[in-house]
mmCIF file with all atom_site columns, C-alpha atoms in Angstrom:
data_model
loop_
_atom_site.group_PDB
_atom_site.id
_atom_site.type_symbol
_atom_site.label_atom_id
_atom_site.label_alt_id
_atom_site.label_comp_id
_atom_site.label_asym_id
_atom_site.label_entity_id
_atom_site.label_seq_id
_atom_site.pdbx_PDB_ins_code
_atom_site.Cartn_x
_atom_site.Cartn_y
_atom_site.Cartn_z
_atom_site.occupancy
_atom_site.B_iso_or_equiv
_atom_site.pdbx_formal_charge
_atom_site.auth_seq_id
_atom_site.auth_comp_id
_atom_site.auth_asym_id
_atom_site.auth_atom_id
_atom_site.pdbx_PDB_model_num
ATOM 1   C CA . GLU A 1 1   ? 0.000   0.000  0.000   1.00 81.00 ? 1   GLU A CA 1
ATOM 2   C CA . ALA A 1 2   ? 1.339   3.432  -1.003  1.00 79.00 ? 2   ALA A CA 1
ATOM 3   C CA . GLN A 1 3   ? 1.718   5.539  2.088   1.00 91.00 ? 3   GLN A CA 1
ATOM 4   C CA . VAL A 1 4   ? 3.608   8.112  4.102   1.00 94.00 ? 4   VAL A CA 1
ATOM 5   C CA . THR A 1 5   ? 4.305   7.040  7.672   1.00 95.00 ? 5   THR A CA 1
ATOM 6   C CA . GLN A 1 6   ? 5.317   9.156  10.627  1.00 96.00 ? 6   GLN A CA 1
ATOM 7   C CA . ASN A 1 7   ? 6.563   8.185  14.063  1.00 97.00 ? 7   ASN A CA 1
ATOM 8   C CA . PRO A 1 8   ? 5.721   8.832  16.759  1.00 97.00 ? 8   PRO A CA 1
ATOM 9   C CA . ARG A 1 9   ? 2.101   9.877  16.322  1.00 95.00 ? 9   ARG A CA 1
ATOM 10  C CA . TYR A 1 10  ? 2.012   11.565 19.721  1.00 96.00 ? 10  TYR A CA 1
ATOM 11  C CA . LEU A 1 11  ? 4.874   12.969 21.764  1.00 97.00 ? 11  LEU A CA 1
ATOM 12  C CA . ILE A 1 12  ? 5.059   14.936 24.985  1.00 97.00 ? 12  ILE A CA 1
ATOM 13  C CA . THR A 1 13  ? 8.483   16.262 25.898  1.00 96.00 ? 13  THR A CA 1
ATOM 14  C CA . VAL A 1 14  ? 10.202  18.961 27.917  1.00 97.00 ? 14  VAL A CA 1
ATOM 15  C CA . THR A 1 15  ? 11.946  22.114 26.818  1.00 97.00 ? 15  THR A CA 1
ATOM 16  C CA . GLY A 1 16  ? 15.444  21.526 25.520  1.00 97.00 ? 16  GLY A CA 1
ATOM 17  C CA . LYS A 1 17  ? 15.305  17.750 25.115  1.00 97.00 ? 17  LYS A CA 1
ATOM 18  C CA . LYS A 1 18  ? 16.353  16.859 21.575  1.00 97.00 ? 18  LYS A CA 1
ATOM 19  C CA . LEU A 1 19  ? 13.846  14.838 19.560  1.00 97.00 ? 19  LEU A CA 1
ATOM 20  C CA . THR A 1 20  ? 13.425  13.388 16.098  1.00 98.00 ? 20  THR A CA 1
ATOM 21  C CA . VAL A 1 21  ? 10.216  12.714 14.214  1.00 98.00 ? 21  VAL A CA 1
ATOM 22  C CA . THR A 1 22  ? 10.670  10.185 11.444  1.00 98.00 ? 22  THR A CA 1
ATOM 23  C CA . CYS A 1 23  ? 8.972   10.225 8.052   1.00 98.00 ? 23  CYS A CA 1
ATOM 24  C CA . SER A 1 24  ? 9.110   7.488  5.453   1.00 98.00 ? 24  SER A CA 1
ATOM 25  C CA . GLN A 1 25  ? 7.424   7.018  2.068   1.00 97.00 ? 25  GLN A CA 1
ATOM 26  C CA . ASN A 1 26  ? 7.272   3.952  -0.156  1.00 95.00 ? 26  ASN A CA 1
ATOM 27  C CA . MET A 1 27  ? 6.303   5.644  -3.428  1.00 93.00 ? 27  MET A CA 1
ATOM 28  C CA . ASN A 1 28  ? 9.808   6.528  -4.669  1.00 93.00 ? 28  ASN A CA 1
ATOM 29  C CA . HIS A 1 29  ? 8.919   10.231 -4.549  1.00 92.00 ? 29  HIS A CA 1
ATOM 30  C CA . GLU A 1 30  ? 11.728  12.721 -5.063  1.00 91.00 ? 30  GLU A CA 1
ATOM 31  C CA . TYR A 1 31  ? 10.066  15.548 -3.192  1.00 91.00 ? 31  TYR A CA 1
ATOM 32  C CA . MET A 1 32  ? 9.373   15.512 0.545   1.00 93.00 ? 32  MET A CA 1
ATOM 33  C CA . SER A 1 33  ? 8.416   18.237 2.960   1.00 93.00 ? 33  SER A CA 1
ATOM 34  C CA . TRP A 1 34  ? 7.434   19.000 6.532   1.00 96.00 ? 34  TRP A CA 1
ATOM 35  C CA . TYR A 1 35  ? 4.560   21.226 7.629   1.00 95.00 ? 35  TYR A CA 1
ATOM 36  C CA . ARG A 1 36  ? 3.233   22.375 10.944  1.00 96.00 ? 36  ARG A CA 1
ATOM 37  C CA . GLN A 1 37  ? -0.463  23.000 11.479  1.00 94.00 ? 37  GLN A CA 1
ATOM 38  C CA . ASP A 1 38  ? -1.675  25.585 13.968  1.00 92.00 ? 38  ASP A CA 1
ATOM 39  C CA . PRO A 1 39  ? -5.264  26.750 14.503  1.00 87.00 ? 39  PRO A CA 1
ATOM 40  C CA . GLY A 1 40  ? -6.235  29.570 12.162  1.00 83.00 ? 40  GLY A CA 1
ATOM 41  C CA . LEU A 1 41  ? -2.896  29.452 10.357  1.00 87.00 ? 41  LEU A CA 1
ATOM 42  C CA . GLY A 1 42  ? -3.438  26.403 8.188   1.00 88.00 ? 42  GLY A CA 1
ATOM 43  C CA . LEU A 1 43  ? -0.318  24.467 7.276   1.00 91.00 ? 43  LEU A CA 1
ATOM 44  C CA . ARG A 1 44  ? 3.021   26.201 7.017   1.00 92.00 ? 44  ARG A CA 1
ATOM 45  C CA . GLN A 1 45  ? 6.021   24.613 5.383   1.00 91.00 ? 45  GLN A CA 1
ATOM 46  C CA . ILE A 1 46  ? 9.071   24.067 7.580   1.00 95.00 ? 46  ILE A CA 1
ATOM 47  C CA . TYR A 1 47  ? 11.580  22.433 5.230   1.00 94.00 ? 47  TYR A CA 1
ATOM 48  C CA . TYR A 1 48  ? 11.467  20.615 1.944   1.00 91.00 ? 48  TYR A CA 1
ATOM 49  C CA . SER A 1 49  ? 13.740  18.340 -0.043  1.00 92.00 ? 49  SER A CA 1
ATOM 50  C CA . MET A 1 50  ? 13.819  17.948 -3.799  1.00 88.00 ? 50  MET A CA 1
ATOM 51  C CA . ASN A 1 51  ? 15.961  14.819 -3.691  1.00 90.00 ? 51  ASN A CA 1
ATOM 52  C CA . VAL A 1 52  ? 18.643  13.011 -1.710  1.00 93.00 ? 52  VAL A CA 1
ATOM 53  C CA . GLU A 1 53  ? 21.078  15.441 -0.072  1.00 93.00 ? 53  GLU A CA 1
ATOM 54  C CA . VAL A 1 54  ? 19.060  18.445 -1.353  1.00 91.00 ? 54  VAL A CA 1
ATOM 55  C CA . THR A 1 55  ? 17.126  20.338 1.312   1.00 93.00 ? 55  THR A CA 1
ATOM 56  C CA . ASP A 1 56  ? 15.921  23.911 1.681   1.00 90.00 ? 56  ASP A CA 1
ATOM 57  C CA . LYS A 1 57  ? 14.042  26.124 4.085   1.00 92.00 ? 57  LYS A CA 1
ATOM 58  C CA . GLY A 1 58  ? 10.327  26.679 3.880   1.00 89.00 ? 58  GLY A CA 1
ATOM 59  C CA . ASP A 1 59  ? 8.381   29.472 5.519   1.00 88.00 ? 59  ASP A CA 1
ATOM 60  C CA . VAL A 1 60  ? 9.060   28.641 9.186   1.00 94.00 ? 60  VAL A CA 1
ATOM 61  C CA . PRO A 1 61  ? 12.414  26.823 9.489   1.00 96.00 ? 61  PRO A CA 1
ATOM 62  C CA . GLU A 1 62  ? 13.691  28.356 12.745  1.00 97.00 ? 62  GLU A CA 1
ATOM 63  C CA . GLY A 1 63  ? 14.337  25.760 15.441  1.00 97.00 ? 63  GLY A CA 1
ATOM 64  C CA . TYR A 1 64  ? 14.210  22.795 13.070  1.00 98.00 ? 64  TYR A CA 1
ATOM 65  C CA . LYS A 1 65  ? 16.681  20.668 11.128  1.00 98.00 ? 65  LYS A CA 1
ATOM 66  C CA . VAL A 1 66  ? 16.182  18.003 8.488   1.00 97.00 ? 66  VAL A CA 1
ATOM 67  C CA . SER A 1 67  ? 18.297  15.515 6.581   1.00 96.00 ? 67  SER A CA 1
ATOM 68  C CA . ARG A 1 68  ? 17.757  13.479 3.423   1.00 97.00 ? 68  ARG A CA 1
ATOM 69  C CA . LYS A 1 69  ? 20.321  10.704 3.289   1.00 97.00 ? 69  LYS A CA 1
ATOM 70  C CA . GLU A 1 70  ? 17.979  8.231  1.626   1.00 96.00 ? 70  GLU A CA 1
ATOM 71  C CA . LYS A 1 71  ? 15.193  8.856  -0.835  1.00 96.00 ? 71  LYS A CA 1
ATOM 72  C CA . ARG A 1 72  ? 12.489  7.285  1.310   1.00 97.00 ? 72  ARG A CA 1
ATOM 73  C CA . ASN A 1 73  ? 13.284  8.992  4.645   1.00 98.00 ? 73  ASN A CA 1
ATOM 74  C CA . PHE A 1 74  ? 13.080  12.620 5.726   1.00 98.00 ? 74  PHE A CA 1
ATOM 75  C CA . PRO A 1 75  ? 13.419  13.020 9.515   1.00 98.00 ? 75  PRO A CA 1
ATOM 76  C CA . LEU A 1 76  ? 12.580  16.263 11.318  1.00 98.00 ? 76  LEU A CA 1
ATOM 77  C CA . ILE A 1 77  ? 14.939  17.158 14.154  1.00 98.00 ? 77  ILE A CA 1
ATOM 78  C CA . LEU A 1 78  ? 14.283  19.562 16.998  1.00 97.00 ? 78  LEU A CA 1
ATOM 79  C CA . GLU A 1 79  ? 17.646  20.124 18.686  1.00 96.00 ? 79  GLU A CA 1
ATOM 80  C CA . SER A 1 80  ? 16.252  22.151 21.586  1.00 97.00 ? 80  SER A CA 1
ATOM 81  C CA . PRO A 1 81  ? 12.452  22.143 21.534  1.00 97.00 ? 81  PRO A CA 1
ATOM 82  C CA . SER A 1 82  ? 10.559  25.078 22.999  1.00 97.00 ? 82  SER A CA 1
ATOM 83  C CA . PRO A 1 83  ? 6.861   25.438 23.939  1.00 97.00 ? 83  PRO A CA 1
ATOM 84  C CA . ASN A 1 84  ? 6.146   27.476 20.779  1.00 97.00 ? 84  ASN A CA 1
ATOM 85  C CA . GLN A 1 85  ? 6.924   24.340 18.778  1.00 98.00 ? 85  GLN A CA 1
ATOM 86  C CA . THR A 1 86  ? 3.911   22.611 20.260  1.00 98.00 ? 86  THR A CA 1
ATOM 87  C CA . SER A 1 87  ? 1.941   21.812 17.134  1.00 97.00 ? 87  SER A CA 1
ATOM 88  C CA . LEU A 1 88  ? 0.624   19.172 14.760  1.00 96.00 ? 88  LEU A CA 1
ATOM 89  C CA . TYR A 1 89  ? 3.268   18.154 12.235  1.00 97.00 ? 89  TYR A CA 1
ATOM 90  C CA . PHE A 1 90  ? 2.723   16.615 8.821   1.00 96.00 ? 90  PHE A CA 1
ATOM 91  C CA . CYS A 1 91  ? 5.167   15.034 6.437   1.00 96.00 ? 91  CYS A CA 1
ATOM 92  C CA . ALA A 1 92  ? 4.307   14.924 2.726   1.00 93.00 ? 92  ALA A CA 1
ATOM 93  C CA . SER A 1 93  ? 5.821   13.508 -0.438  1.00 92.00 ? 93  SER A CA 1
ATOM 94  C CA . SER A 1 94  ? 5.252   13.781 -4.177  1.00 88.00 ? 94  SER A CA 1
ATOM 95  C CA . PHE A 1 95  ? 6.621   13.461 -7.657  1.00 83.00 ? 95  PHE A CA 1
ATOM 96  C CA . SER A 1 96  ? 7.017   16.726 -9.540  1.00 68.00 ? 96  SER A CA 1
ATOM 97  C CA . THR A 1 97  ? 3.302   17.277 -10.224 1.00 57.00 ? 97  THR A CA 1
ATOM 98  C CA . SER A 1 98  ? 2.475   19.047 -6.955  1.00 63.00 ? 98  SER A CA 1
ATOM 99  C CA . VAL A 1 99  ? 0.029   16.420 -5.751  1.00 77.00 ? 99  VAL A CA 1
ATOM 100 C CA . GLN A 1 100 ? 1.368   15.766 -2.291  1.00 84.00 ? 100 GLN A CA 1
ATOM 101 C CA . TYR A 1 101 ? 0.525   12.753 -0.195  1.00 89.00 ? 101 TYR A CA 1
ATOM 102 C CA . PHE A 1 102 ? 0.359   13.474 3.503   1.00 91.00 ? 102 PHE A CA 1
ATOM 103 C CA . GLY A 1 103 ? 1.241   11.347 6.475   1.00 93.00 ? 103 GLY A CA 1
ATOM 104 C CA . PRO A 1 104 ? -1.163  10.902 9.416   1.00 91.00 ? 104 PRO A CA 1
ATOM 105 C CA . GLY A 1 105 ? 0.434   13.629 11.535  1.00 94.00 ? 105 GLY A CA 1
ATOM 106 C CA . THR A 1 106 ? 2.467   13.850 14.739  1.00 96.00 ? 106 THR A CA 1
ATOM 107 C CA . ARG A 1 107 ? 1.033   15.787 17.652  1.00 96.00 ? 107 ARG A CA 1
ATOM 108 C CA . LEU A 1 108 ? 3.899   17.303 19.645  1.00 98.00 ? 108 LEU A CA 1
ATOM 109 C CA . THR A 1 109 ? 3.564   18.965 23.043  1.00 98.00 ? 109 THR A CA 1
ATOM 110 C CA . VAL A 1 110 ? 6.565   20.735 24.561  1.00 97.00 ? 110 VAL A CA 1
ATOM 111 C CA . THR A 1 111 ? 6.212   21.678 28.227  1.00 96.00 ? 111 THR A CA 1
ATOM 112 C CA . ALA B 2 1   ? 5.057   35.271 -3.688  1.00 75.00 ? 1   ALA B CA 1
ATOM 113 C CA . GLN B 2 2   ? 1.760   33.488 -3.273  1.00 82.00 ? 2   GLN B CA 1
ATOM 114 C CA . SER B 2 3   ? -0.961  33.513 -0.669  1.00 88.00 ? 3   SER B CA 1
ATOM 115 C CA . VAL B 2 4   ? -4.365  32.029 0.016   1.00 93.00 ? 4   VAL B CA 1
ATOM 116 C CA . THR B 2 5   ? -7.304  33.493 1.902   1.00 95.00 ? 5   THR B CA 1
ATOM 117 C CA . GLN B 2 6   ? -10.204 31.359 3.005   1.00 95.00 ? 6   GLN B CA 1
ATOM 118 C CA . LEU B 2 7   ? -13.207 33.447 3.998   1.00 93.00 ? 7   LEU B CA 1
ATOM 119 C CA . GLY B 2 8   ? -14.857 32.056 7.096   1.00 91.00 ? 8   GLY B CA 1
ATOM 120 C CA . SER B 2 9   ? -12.980 29.860 9.528   1.00 92.00 ? 9   SER B CA 1
ATOM 121 C CA . HIS B 2 10  ? -16.259 28.102 10.391  1.00 96.00 ? 10  HIS B CA 1
ATOM 122 C CA . VAL B 2 11  ? -19.202 27.357 8.121   1.00 97.00 ? 11  VAL B CA 1
ATOM 123 C CA . SER B 2 12  ? -22.392 25.664 9.278   1.00 97.00 ? 12  SER B CA 1
ATOM 124 C CA . VAL B 2 13  ? -24.989 24.189 6.928   1.00 97.00 ? 13  VAL B CA 1
ATOM 125 C CA . SER B 2 14  ? -27.985 21.923 7.295   1.00 97.00 ? 14  SER B CA 1
ATOM 126 C CA . GLU B 2 15  ? -27.913 18.435 5.874   1.00 97.00 ? 15  GLU B CA 1
ATOM 127 C CA . GLY B 2 16  ? -29.060 18.603 2.247   1.00 97.00 ? 16  GLY B CA 1
ATOM 128 C CA . ALA B 2 17  ? -28.160 22.275 1.844   1.00 98.00 ? 17  ALA B CA 1
ATOM 129 C CA . LEU B 2 18  ? -25.631 23.750 -0.550  1.00 98.00 ? 18  LEU B CA 1
ATOM 130 C CA . VAL B 2 19  ? -22.034 23.835 0.629   1.00 98.00 ? 19  VAL B CA 1
ATOM 131 C CA . LEU B 2 20  ? -19.954 26.841 -0.442  1.00 98.00 ? 20  LEU B CA 1
ATOM 132 C CA . LEU B 2 21  ? -16.425 27.291 0.887   1.00 98.00 ? 21  LEU B CA 1
ATOM 133 C CA . ARG B 2 22  ? -14.616 30.360 -0.380  1.00 97.00 ? 22  ARG B CA 1
ATOM 134 C CA . CYS B 2 23  ? -10.993 30.606 -1.445  1.00 97.00 ? 23  CYS B CA 1
ATOM 135 C CA . ASN B 2 24  ? -9.122  33.512 -2.988  1.00 96.00 ? 24  ASN B CA 1
ATOM 136 C CA . TYR B 2 25  ? -5.490  33.363 -3.984  1.00 93.00 ? 25  TYR B CA 1
ATOM 137 C CA . SER B 2 26  ? -2.664  35.503 -5.195  1.00 89.00 ? 26  SER B CA 1
ATOM 138 C CA . SER B 2 27  ? 0.176   34.227 -7.302  1.00 82.00 ? 27  SER B CA 1
ATOM 139 C CA . SER B 2 28  ? 2.816   35.811 -9.505  1.00 75.00 ? 28  SER B CA 1
ATOM 140 C CA . VAL B 2 29  ? 2.639   32.938 -11.979 1.00 76.00 ? 29  VAL B CA 1
ATOM 141 C CA . PRO B 2 30  ? -0.270  30.864 -13.305 1.00 77.00 ? 30  PRO B CA 1
ATOM 142 C CA . PRO B 2 31  ? -1.219  28.793 -10.289 1.00 83.00 ? 31  PRO B CA 1
ATOM 143 C CA . TYR B 2 32  ? -1.993  25.214 -9.551  1.00 87.00 ? 32  TYR B CA 1
ATOM 144 C CA . LEU B 2 33  ? -4.890  25.148 -7.068  1.00 90.00 ? 33  LEU B CA 1
ATOM 145 C CA . PHE B 2 34  ? -5.959  22.462 -4.653  1.00 91.00 ? 34  PHE B CA 1
ATOM 146 C CA . TRP B 2 35  ? -8.571  21.623 -2.087  1.00 95.00 ? 35  TRP B CA 1
ATOM 147 C CA . TYR B 2 36  ? -7.686  19.212 0.703   1.00 94.00 ? 36  TYR B CA 1
ATOM 148 C CA . VAL B 2 37  ? -9.959  17.770 3.375   1.00 95.00 ? 37  VAL B CA 1
ATOM 149 C CA . GLN B 2 38  ? -8.949  16.773 6.875   1.00 93.00 ? 38  GLN B CA 1
ATOM 150 C CA . TYR B 2 39  ? -11.260 14.522 8.858   1.00 92.00 ? 39  TYR B CA 1
ATOM 151 C CA . PRO B 2 40  ? -10.872 14.503 12.650  1.00 86.00 ? 40  PRO B CA 1
ATOM 152 C CA . ASN B 2 41  ? -7.580  13.012 13.782  1.00 81.00 ? 41  ASN B CA 1
ATOM 153 C CA . GLN B 2 42  ? -6.484  12.243 10.254  1.00 84.00 ? 42  GLN B CA 1
ATOM 154 C CA . GLY B 2 43  ? -4.042  13.613 7.701   1.00 86.00 ? 43  GLY B CA 1
ATOM 155 C CA . LEU B 2 44  ? -4.940  15.647 4.653   1.00 90.00 ? 44  LEU B CA 1
ATOM 156 C CA . GLN B 2 45  ? -6.636  14.047 1.675   1.00 90.00 ? 45  GLN B CA 1
ATOM 157 C CA . LEU B 2 46  ? -6.769  15.595 -1.788  1.00 90.00 ? 46  LEU B CA 1
ATOM 158 C CA . LEU B 2 47  ? -10.322 16.511 -2.860  1.00 94.00 ? 47  LEU B CA 1
ATOM 159 C CA . LEU B 2 48  ? -9.551  18.040 -6.233  1.00 93.00 ? 48  LEU B CA 1
ATOM 160 C CA . LYS B 2 49  ? -7.010  20.083 -8.127  1.00 89.00 ? 49  LYS B CA 1
ATOM 161 C CA . TYR B 2 50  ? -6.808  22.566 -10.971 1.00 89.00 ? 50  TYR B CA 1
ATOM 162 C CA . THR B 2 51  ? -3.724  22.645 -13.165 1.00 83.00 ? 51  THR B CA 1
ATOM 163 C CA . THR B 2 52  ? -4.697  23.696 -16.689 1.00 81.00 ? 52  THR B CA 1
ATOM 164 C CA . GLY B 2 53  ? -7.632  23.255 -19.030 1.00 85.00 ? 53  GLY B CA 1
ATOM 165 C CA . ALA B 2 54  ? -11.246 23.099 -17.907 1.00 87.00 ? 54  ALA B CA 1
ATOM 166 C CA . THR B 2 55  ? -11.921 25.607 -15.183 1.00 89.00 ? 55  THR B CA 1
ATOM 167 C CA . LEU B 2 56  ? -14.654 23.550 -13.502 1.00 95.00 ? 56  LEU B CA 1
ATOM 168 C CA . VAL B 2 57  ? -13.002 20.718 -11.657 1.00 95.00 ? 57  VAL B CA 1
ATOM 169 C CA . LYS B 2 58  ? -14.825 17.756 -10.168 1.00 96.00 ? 58  LYS B CA 1
ATOM 170 C CA . GLY B 2 59  ? -13.431 15.923 -7.192  1.00 94.00 ? 59  GLY B CA 1
ATOM 171 C CA . ILE B 2 60  ? -14.309 13.116 -4.859  1.00 93.00 ? 60  ILE B CA 1
ATOM 172 C CA . ASN B 2 61  ? -17.443 12.861 -2.727  1.00 93.00 ? 61  ASN B CA 1
ATOM 173 C CA . GLY B 2 62  ? -19.483 15.125 -5.033  1.00 96.00 ? 62  GLY B CA 1
ATOM 174 C CA . PHE B 2 63  ? -17.384 18.246 -4.538  1.00 97.00 ? 63  PHE B CA 1
ATOM 175 C CA . GLU B 2 64  ? -16.401 20.583 -7.327  1.00 97.00 ? 64  GLU B CA 1
ATOM 176 C CA . ALA B 2 65  ? -14.564 23.888 -7.674  1.00 97.00 ? 65  ALA B CA 1
ATOM 177 C CA . GLU B 2 66  ? -14.343 26.531 -10.344 1.00 95.00 ? 66  GLU B CA 1
ATOM 178 C CA . PHE B 2 67  ? -11.200 28.447 -11.190 1.00 94.00 ? 67  PHE B CA 1
ATOM 179 C CA . LYS B 2 68  ? -12.038 32.081 -11.968 1.00 94.00 ? 68  LYS B CA 1
ATOM 180 C CA . LYS B 2 69  ? -8.930  33.914 -13.016 1.00 91.00 ? 69  LYS B CA 1
ATOM 181 C CA . SER B 2 70  ? -10.615 37.335 -13.161 1.00 92.00 ? 70  SER B CA 1
ATOM 182 C CA . GLU B 2 71  ? -11.744 36.955 -9.561  1.00 93.00 ? 71  GLU B CA 1
ATOM 183 C CA . THR B 2 72  ? -8.626  35.053 -8.400  1.00 94.00 ? 72  THR B CA 1
ATOM 184 C CA . SER B 2 73  ? -10.971 32.589 -6.769  1.00 95.00 ? 73  SER B CA 1
ATOM 185 C CA . PHE B 2 74  ? -11.312 28.827 -6.453  1.00 96.00 ? 74  PHE B CA 1
ATOM 186 C CA . HIS B 2 75  ? -14.464 28.281 -4.396  1.00 97.00 ? 75  HIS B CA 1
ATOM 187 C CA . LEU B 2 76  ? -15.487 24.766 -3.384  1.00 98.00 ? 76  LEU B CA 1
ATOM 188 C CA . THR B 2 77  ? -19.118 23.672 -3.703  1.00 98.00 ? 77  THR B CA 1
ATOM 189 C CA . LYS B 2 78  ? -21.322 20.661 -3.162  1.00 98.00 ? 78  LYS B CA 1
ATOM 190 C CA . PRO B 2 79  ? -25.028 20.718 -4.010  1.00 97.00 ? 79  PRO B CA 1
ATOM 191 C CA . SER B 2 80  ? -26.215 18.742 -1.002  1.00 97.00 ? 80  SER B CA 1
ATOM 192 C CA . ALA B 2 81  ? -24.324 18.384 2.274   1.00 97.00 ? 81  ALA B CA 1
ATOM 193 C CA . HIS B 2 82  ? -24.064 15.066 4.095   1.00 97.00 ? 82  HIS B CA 1
ATOM 194 C CA . MET B 2 83  ? -23.247 14.566 7.740   1.00 96.00 ? 83  MET B CA 1
ATOM 195 C CA . SER B 2 84  ? -20.064 12.805 6.634   1.00 95.00 ? 84  SER B CA 1
ATOM 196 C CA . ASP B 2 85  ? -18.827 16.042 5.019   1.00 97.00 ? 85  ASP B CA 1
ATOM 197 C CA . ALA B 2 86  ? -18.119 17.550 8.442   1.00 97.00 ? 86  ALA B CA 1
ATOM 198 C CA . ALA B 2 87  ? -14.376 18.197 8.386   1.00 96.00 ? 87  ALA B CA 1
ATOM 199 C CA . GLU B 2 88  ? -11.812 20.919 7.925   1.00 95.00 ? 88  GLU B CA 1
ATOM 200 C CA . TYR B 2 89  ? -11.095 22.045 4.378   1.00 97.00 ? 89  TYR B CA 1
ATOM 201 C CA . PHE B 2 90  ? -7.924  23.664 3.132   1.00 94.00 ? 90  PHE B CA 1
ATOM 202 C CA . CYS B 2 91  ? -7.371  25.559 -0.077  1.00 95.00 ? 91  CYS B CA 1
ATOM 203 C CA . ALA B 2 92  ? -3.796  25.630 -1.371  1.00 91.00 ? 92  ALA B CA 1
ATOM 204 C CA . VAL B 2 93  ? -1.871  27.224 -4.210  1.00 89.00 ? 93  VAL B CA 1
ATOM 205 C CA . SER B 2 94  ? 1.324   26.007 -5.818  1.00 83.00 ? 94  SER B CA 1
ATOM 206 C CA . ALA B 2 95  ? 3.615   27.809 -8.192  1.00 70.00 ? 95  ALA B CA 1
ATOM 207 C CA . TYR B 2 96  ? 5.846   25.214 -9.786  1.00 61.00 ? 96  TYR B CA 1
ATOM 208 C CA . ASN B 2 97  ? 9.216   26.785 -10.063 1.00 52.00 ? 97  ASN B CA 1
ATOM 209 C CA . ASN B 2 98  ? 12.844  25.982 -9.423  1.00 44.00 ? 98  ASN B CA 1
ATOM 210 C CA . ALA B 2 99  ? 12.109  25.858 -5.713  1.00 45.00 ? 99  ALA B CA 1
ATOM 211 C CA . GLY B 2 100 ? 9.976   22.770 -6.181  1.00 50.00 ? 100 GLY B CA 1
ATOM 212 C CA . ASN B 2 101 ? 6.392   22.107 -5.218  1.00 64.00 ? 101 ASN B CA 1
ATOM 213 C CA . MET B 2 102 ? 5.831   24.992 -2.839  1.00 72.00 ? 102 MET B CA 1
ATOM 214 C CA . LEU B 2 103 ? 2.349   24.638 -1.462  1.00 82.00 ? 103 LEU B CA 1
ATOM 215 C CA . THR B 2 104 ? 0.891   27.615 0.368   1.00 87.00 ? 104 THR B CA 1
ATOM 216 C CA . PHE B 2 105 ? -2.209  26.829 2.408   1.00 90.00 ? 105 PHE B CA 1
ATOM 217 C CA . GLY B 2 106 ? -5.080  28.950 3.536   1.00 92.00 ? 106 GLY B CA 1
ATOM 218 C CA . GLY B 2 107 ? -6.058  29.029 7.188   1.00 92.00 ? 107 GLY B CA 1
ATOM 219 C CA . GLY B 2 108 ? -8.710  26.370 6.761   1.00 93.00 ? 108 GLY B CA 1
ATOM 220 C CA . THR B 2 109 ? -12.509 26.306 7.035   1.00 96.00 ? 109 THR B CA 1
ATOM 221 C CA . ARG B 2 110 ? -14.234 23.987 9.448   1.00 96.00 ? 110 ARG B CA 1
ATOM 222 C CA . LEU B 2 111 ? -17.495 22.728 7.968   1.00 97.00 ? 111 LEU B CA 1
ATOM 223 C CA . MET B 2 112 ? -20.239 21.717 10.376  1.00 97.00 ? 112 MET B CA 1
ATOM 224 C CA . VAL B 2 113 ? -23.327 19.888 9.101   1.00 97.00 ? 113 VAL B CA 1
ATOM 225 C CA . LYS B 2 114 ? -26.513 20.061 11.167  1.00 96.00 ? 114 LYS B CA 1
ATOM 226 C CA . PRO B 2 115 ? -29.093 17.293 10.993  1.00 94.00 ? 115 PRO B CA 1
#
């Protein structure tokens, strides 16, 4: 089954404790991206990757890191999480046609 | 630069009534336009998209949207609402350029359907 998976689905952590949210797709998509969803703001892009070893900042990259060592994986790293990064995070992937397939989401709470 | 405005963060309709969710966009290049739906506790699912060609686009679950360039709009409609349509709907615009598939989302509209 074609899908985008994210882990964990729910995470509660404390300020400053490094964490990684994994994202994997099995559709051989070149393009992958991370979004955060906040009430009234819709989804805002954090980082995106056009292919292996090619990443770039989206609209709200501060406080986040990503890597793309393999085509199928695109982890999101928060080196020192802060409460303002409490949000719902979505990973997405696509070929070059702009139709993105979204993962189920990761709800992160930073206390 | 591109942006999307969805008028009305909450819309309430009665079952069987017309659904109209409004979306206006701005884009410096001819846009690709999308509507996504998010059911409670789920990810986003593509409803329909406009790329080129026919300006009236039909999607899943009886939804359709019309691209009106002169009005920079891409409103989503459904003739008769069902209870199962209750969800949050996002309009998005993409300008395919060297930066890749940059999707800009609107703030979302939560649709409530009353029995």
